[in-house]
Structure formats: structure tokens, C-alpha cells
PDB file of C-alpha atoms in Angstrom:
ATOM      1  CA  UNK I 152     -24.519  18.122 -37.529  1.00 53.00           C
ATOM      2  CA  UNK I 153     -23.452  21.281 -39.358  1.00 61.00           C
ATOM      3  CA  UNK I 154     -19.766  22.120 -39.161  1.00 66.00           C
ATOM      4  CA  UNK I 155     -20.454  25.567 -37.695  1.00 69.00           C
ATOM      5  CA  UNK I 156     -21.539  23.987 -34.369  1.00 67.00           C
ATOM      6  CA  UNK I 157     -18.403  21.849 -34.062  1.00 68.00           C
ATOM      7  CA  UNK I 158     -16.201  24.602 -32.482  1.00 70.00           C
ATOM      8  CA  UNK I 159     -18.989  25.413 -30.010  1.00 71.00           C
ATOM      9  CA  UNK I 160     -19.333  21.739 -29.064  1.00 70.00           C
ATOM     10  CA  UNK I 161     -15.566  21.447 -28.624  1.00 70.00           C
ATOM     11  CA  UNK I 162     -15.478  24.550 -26.387  1.00 71.00           C
ATOM     12  CA  UNK I 163     -18.298  23.168 -24.208  1.00 74.00           C
ATOM     13  CA  UNK I 164     -16.556  19.801 -23.774  1.00 78.00           C
ATOM     14  CA  UNK I 165     -13.270  21.527 -22.917  1.00 70.00           C
ATOM     15  CA  UNK I 166     -14.981  23.771 -20.345  1.00 73.00           C
ATOM     16  CA  UNK I 167     -16.711  20.815 -18.673  1.00 70.00           C
ATOM     17  CA  UNK I 168     -13.470  18.818 -18.596  1.00 65.00           C
ATOM     18  CA  UNK I 169     -11.508  21.642 -17.002  1.00 61.00           C
ATOM     19  CA  UNK I 170     -14.296  22.229 -14.479  1.00 56.00           C
ATOM     20  CA  UNK I 171     -14.165  18.554 -13.505  1.00 52.00           C
ATOM     21  CA  UNK I 172     -10.409  18.721 -12.957  1.00 52.00           C
ATOM     22  CA  UNK I 173     -10.763  21.887 -10.892  1.00 50.00           C
ATOM     23  CA  UNK I 174     -13.119  20.106  -8.502  1.00 51.00           C
ATOM     24  CA  UNK I 175     -10.490  17.471  -7.666  1.00 52.00           C
ATOM     25  CA  UNK I 176      -8.685  18.068  -4.363  1.00 55.00           C
ATOM     26  CA  UNK I 177      -5.293  19.631  -5.050  1.00 65.00           C
ATOM     27  CA  UNK I 178      -3.940  19.149  -1.541  1.00 80.00           C
ATOM     28  CA  UNK I 179      -4.317  15.359  -1.468  1.00 80.00           C
ATOM     29  CA  UNK I 180      -1.633  13.649   0.619  1.00 87.00           C
ATOM     30  CA  UNK I 181      -0.675  10.012   0.211  1.00 86.00           C
ATOM     31  CA  UNK I 182      -1.801   7.697   2.997  1.00 89.00           C
ATOM     32  CA  UNK I 183       0.879   6.623   5.469  1.00 89.00           C
ATOM     33  CA  UNK I 184       1.604   2.981   6.200  1.00 86.00           C
ATOM     34  CA  UNK I 185       3.328   1.415   9.215  1.00 85.00           C
ATOM     35  CA  UNK I 186       4.033  -2.177  10.211  1.00 84.00           C
ATOM     36  CA  UNK I 187       2.731  -2.408  13.773  1.00 87.00           C
ATOM     37  CA  UNK I 188       2.964  -6.157  14.280  1.00 85.00           C
ATOM     38  CA  UNK I 189       4.112  -9.444  12.776  1.00 82.00           C
ATOM     39  CA  UNK I 190       3.147 -12.794  14.240  1.00 84.00           C
ATOM     40  CA  UNK I 191       3.351 -16.403  13.105  1.00 80.00           C
ATOM     41  CA  UNK I 192      -0.046 -17.735  12.084  1.00 83.00           C
ATOM     42  CA  UNK I 193      -1.329 -21.011  13.472  1.00 81.00           C
ATOM     43  CA  UNK I 194      -1.715 -23.374  10.533  1.00 77.00           C
ATOM     44  CA  UNK I 195      -2.093 -27.077   9.821  1.00 77.00           C
ATOM     45  CA  UNK I 196       0.226 -26.977   6.815  1.00 76.00           C
ATOM     46  CA  UNK I 197       4.001 -26.959   6.522  1.00 72.00           C
ATOM     47  CA  UNK I 198       3.855 -23.492   4.945  1.00 75.00           C
ATOM     48  CA  UNK I 199       5.337 -20.774   7.154  1.00 77.00           C
ATOM     49  CA  UNK I 200       2.546 -18.191   7.380  1.00 83.00           C
ATOM     50  CA  UNK I 201       2.452 -14.808   9.066  1.00 83.00           C
ATOM     51  CA  UNK I 202      -0.159 -12.283  10.057  1.00 87.00           C
ATOM     52  CA  UNK I 203       1.048  -8.744   9.484  1.00 87.00           C
ATOM     53  CA  UNK I 204      -0.719  -5.812  11.125  1.00 89.00           C
ATOM     54  CA  UNK I 205      -0.552  -2.699   8.975  1.00 90.00           C
ATOM     55  CA  UNK I 206      -1.646   0.695  10.273  1.00 92.00           C
ATOM     56  CA  UNK I 207      -3.021   2.837   7.452  1.00 92.00           C
ATOM     57  CA  UNK I 208      -3.286   6.573   8.209  1.00 94.00           C
ATOM     58  CA  UNK I 209      -5.498   8.895   6.156  1.00 94.00           C
ATOM     59  CA  UNK I 210      -4.073  12.456   6.438  1.00 94.00           C
ATOM     60  CA  UNK I 211      -6.878  13.902   4.278  1.00 92.00           C
ATOM     61  CA  UNK I 212     -10.319  15.278   5.209  1.00 93.00           C
ATOM     62  CA  UNK I 213     -12.107  12.946   2.769  1.00 90.00           C
ATOM     63  CA  UNK I 214     -12.546   9.234   3.541  1.00 92.00           C
ATOM     64  CA  UNK I 215     -10.568   6.704   1.526  1.00 89.00           C
ATOM     65  CA  UNK I 216     -12.547   3.772   0.168  1.00 90.00           C
ATOM     66  CA  UNK I 217      -9.990   1.013  -0.378  1.00 90.00           C
ATOM     67  CA  UNK I 218     -10.680  -1.811  -2.806  1.00 91.00           C
ATOM     68  CA  UNK I 219      -7.589  -3.792  -1.899  1.00 91.00           C
ATOM     69  CA  UNK I 220      -3.871  -3.754  -1.373  1.00 90.00           C
ATOM     70  CA  UNK I 221      -0.771  -5.549  -2.565  1.00 91.00           C
ATOM     71  CA  UNK I 222       2.270  -5.510  -0.300  1.00 91.00           C
ATOM     72  CA  UNK I 223       5.889  -6.642  -0.308  1.00 92.00           C
ATOM     73  CA  UNK I 224       8.155  -6.844   2.721  1.00 90.00           C
ATOM     74  CA  UNK I 225      11.876  -7.053   2.089  1.00 93.00           C
ATOM     75  CA  UNK I 226      14.512  -7.452   4.753  1.00 91.00           C
ATOM     76  CA  UNK I 227      18.110  -6.514   3.996  1.00 92.00           C
ATOM     77  CA  UNK I 228      17.170  -6.179   0.311  1.00 94.00           C
ATOM     78  CA  UNK I 229      15.661  -9.667   0.054  1.00 94.00           C
ATOM     79  CA  UNK I 230      11.937 -10.049  -0.702  1.00 94.00           C
ATOM     80  CA  UNK I 231      10.697 -12.240   2.129  1.00 92.00           C
ATOM     81  CA  UNK I 232       6.920 -11.807   2.256  1.00 90.00           C
ATOM     82  CA  UNK I 233       4.296 -10.539  -0.156  1.00 89.00           C
ATOM     83  CA  UNK I 234       0.570 -10.838  -0.453  1.00 87.00           C
ATOM     84  CA  UNK I 235      -2.768  -9.235  -1.127  1.00 88.00           C
ATOM     85  CA  UNK I 236      -5.847  -8.276   0.831  1.00 90.00           C
ATOM     86  CA  UNK I 237      -9.268  -7.220  -0.380  1.00 90.00           C
ATOM     87  CA  UNK I 238     -11.334  -6.966   2.808  1.00 87.00           C
ATOM     88  CA  UNK I 239     -10.250  -3.494   3.905  1.00 88.00           C
ATOM     89  CA  UNK I 240     -12.563  -1.082   5.708  1.00 88.00           C
ATOM     90  CA  UNK I 241     -13.098   2.517   4.665  1.00 91.00           C
ATOM     91  CA  UNK I 242     -10.734   4.922   6.420  1.00 94.00           C
ATOM     92  CA  UNK I 243     -12.446   8.106   7.579  1.00 96.00           C
ATOM     93  CA  UNK I 244     -10.778  11.471   7.068  1.00 94.00           C
ATOM     94  CA  UNK I 245      -7.998  12.306   9.539  1.00 97.00           C
ATOM     95  CA  UNK I 246      -8.069   8.839  11.075  1.00 97.00           C
ATOM     96  CA  UNK I 247      -6.328   5.492  10.906  1.00 96.00           C
ATOM     97  CA  UNK I 248      -7.141   1.826  11.031  1.00 94.00           C
ATOM     98  CA  UNK I 249      -5.152  -1.343  11.649  1.00 93.00           C
ATOM     99  CA  UNK I 250      -5.588  -4.050   9.031  1.00 91.00           C
ATOM    100  CA  UNK I 251      -4.445  -7.641   9.554  1.00 89.00           C
ATOM    101  CA  UNK I 252      -3.268  -9.409   6.424  1.00 89.00           C
ATOM    102  CA  UNK I 253      -2.154 -13.007   6.021  1.00 86.00           C
ATOM    103  CA  UNK I 254       0.906 -13.933   4.041  1.00 87.00           C
ATOM    104  CA  UNK I 255       3.275 -16.796   3.416  1.00 85.00           C
ATOM    105  CA  UNK I 256       7.047 -16.580   3.547  1.00 86.00           C
ATOM    106  CA  UNK I 257       9.103 -17.033   0.402  1.00 87.00           C
ATOM    107  CA  UNK I 258      11.053 -20.132   1.448  1.00 88.00           C
ATOM    108  CA  UNK I 259      14.044 -19.734  -0.873  1.00 91.00           C
ATOM    109  CA  UNK I 260      14.522 -16.053  -0.045  1.00 90.00           C
ATOM    110  CA  UNK I 261      14.055 -16.768   3.665  1.00 88.00           C
ATOM    111  CA  UNK I 262      16.925 -19.273   3.505  1.00 90.00           C
ATOM    112  CA  UNK I 263      19.049 -16.656   1.695  1.00 91.00           C
ATOM    113  CA  UNK I 264      18.250 -14.130   4.406  1.00 90.00           C
ATOM    114  CA  UNK I 265      19.098 -16.622   7.164  1.00 88.00           C
ATOM    115  CA  UNK I 266      22.451 -17.389   5.511  1.00 91.00           C
ATOM    116  CA  UNK I 267      23.207 -13.674   5.214  1.00 90.00           C
ATOM    117  CA  UNK I 268      22.291 -13.115   8.868  1.00 87.00           C
ATOM    118  CA  UNK I 269      24.646 -15.881  10.020  1.00 90.00           C
ATOM    119  CA  UNK I 270      27.536 -14.201   8.175  1.00 91.00           C
ATOM    120  CA  UNK I 271      26.660 -10.663   9.273  1.00 87.00           C
ATOM    121  CA  UNK I 272      28.095  -8.812  12.254  1.00 88.00           C
ATOM    122  CA  UNK I 273      25.617  -5.944  11.986  1.00 88.00           C
ATOM    123  CA  UNK I 274      23.415  -5.030  14.954  1.00 89.00           C
ATOM    124  CA  UNK I 275      20.543  -3.817  12.807  1.00 91.00           C
ATOM    125  CA  UNK I 276      18.681  -5.005   9.760  1.00 89.00           C
ATOM    126  CA  UNK I 277      17.147  -2.677   7.153  1.00 92.00           C
ATOM    127  CA  UNK I 278      13.606  -3.399   5.995  1.00 90.00           C
ATOM    128  CA  UNK I 279      11.291  -1.947   3.383  1.00 92.00           C
ATOM    129  CA  UNK I 280       7.534  -2.306   3.107  1.00 90.00           C
ATOM    130  CA  UNK I 281       5.993  -1.368  -0.216  1.00 92.00           C
ATOM    131  CA  UNK I 282       2.226  -1.369  -0.567  1.00 92.00           C
ATOM    132  CA  UNK I 283      -0.061  -0.515  -3.433  1.00 93.00           C
ATOM    133  CA  UNK I 284      -3.419   0.734  -2.134  1.00 91.00           C
ATOM    134  CA  UNK I 285      -6.228   0.417  -4.676  1.00 90.00           C
ATOM    135  CA  UNK I 286      -9.198   2.735  -4.221  1.00 86.00           C
ATOM    136  CA  UNK I 287     -12.742   2.662  -5.548  1.00 84.00           C
ATOM    137  CA  UNK I 288     -12.475   6.278  -6.740  1.00 78.00           C
ATOM    138  CA  UNK I 289     -12.049   7.127 -10.415  1.00 73.00           C
ATOM    139  CA  UNK I 290     -10.328  10.378  -9.437  1.00 70.00           C
ATOM    140  CA  UNK I 291      -7.855   8.877  -6.988  1.00 70.00           C
ATOM    141  CA  UNK I 292      -6.129   5.904  -8.624  1.00 75.00           C
ATOM    142  CA  UNK I 293      -3.968   3.380  -6.830  1.00 85.00           C
ATOM    143  CA  UNK I 294      -1.355   4.845  -4.522  1.00 86.00           C
ATOM    144  CA  UNK I 295       1.994   3.219  -3.812  1.00 90.00           C
ATOM    145  CA  UNK I 296       3.383   3.793  -0.331  1.00 89.00           C
ATOM    146  CA  UNK I 297       6.894   2.816   0.766  1.00 90.00           C
ATOM    147  CA  UNK I 298       7.934   2.612   4.410  1.00 87.00           C
ATOM    148  CA  UNK I 299      11.470   1.725   5.424  1.00 90.00           C
ATOM    149  CA  UNK I 300      13.502   1.519   8.576  1.00 89.00           C
ATOM    150  CA  UNK I 301      15.806  -0.692  10.577  1.00 89.00           C
ATOM    151  CA  UNK I 302      15.136  -3.595  12.891  1.00 85.00           C
ATOM    152  CA  UNK I 303      17.509  -3.857  15.861  1.00 86.00           C
ATOM    153  CA  UNK I 304      19.145  -7.259  16.376  1.00 80.00           C
ATOM    154  CA  UNK I 305      19.607  -8.008  20.055  1.00 76.00           C
TER     155      UNK I 305
END
């Protein structure tokens, strides 16, 4: 290829690249994530397993096609539960869905948390849920969502 066409080729590639970026939504908002339920799973093993219901809210007009998620639940700063899920339905624009995910408790950290709770006089317990939502889109990579709050101790 003659060298005189090289600047023209470069200009065309740059124009196409910028046009592709301009077509990406600029007002994309991160999905919201809430823990709406935690229950002990029935199991035949000695492993303490839970089912966690996560409500995923899509505040955008476009649907979100999720490939999977990784989540961590910490209570009072101690990582108690983590896990993954890969059977997640598509979430239509401006809608939400509740996803049930199975997880096993971290035994050592659960004992640490129990010991801390026995020594504590607090009436509430801080928690943090961190989830990485992986999408199938090349333009919208994985999104990390953090939700935190307090659990009342009655």
C-alpha cells in the first residue's frame, strides 16, 4: 500500500472509532442490588448453606443481559458468605427481578462473628453486600455494586 493512503486510512479508522463511542449510552446508571431474603437451605451435608434472594433493579431503558454474578456478604466487617451464580435471567429496562442464589457459610469467619456478637452490646449490626454483575455486552463490562446497611438486633 502506498504511503500516501496511510493518513487517509488512519483518519477513516479514527472516525469510525469515535462514531462507535458516540453511539454508546452516556446516561447509563449502575443496576441497584438489594438483599430481600436469607434462608437456611435444606441439605443432607454438615455444611451450613443459605439461599439468598437478591433483587436486581435495572434503572435503564435498555435490557441488561447478565452472564453471571459474584457476591460477598460481610457482617460487621467479617466476610461470612460468598458465592457465584450463572443462571440469571435478562432484566428488562426499567424493571427488576429477584434472583435466588445458593451459598455456603465461611465456618471460621462465622465463629469469629459469633464471638464478636457475644461480646458486643450494640443493638444493630452493619452489613455490606458487594456483587460483581457480568454482562454479555462488549460495551457494558462487569459492574460492581455495593449495598450496605444495618441489621437490627432484637
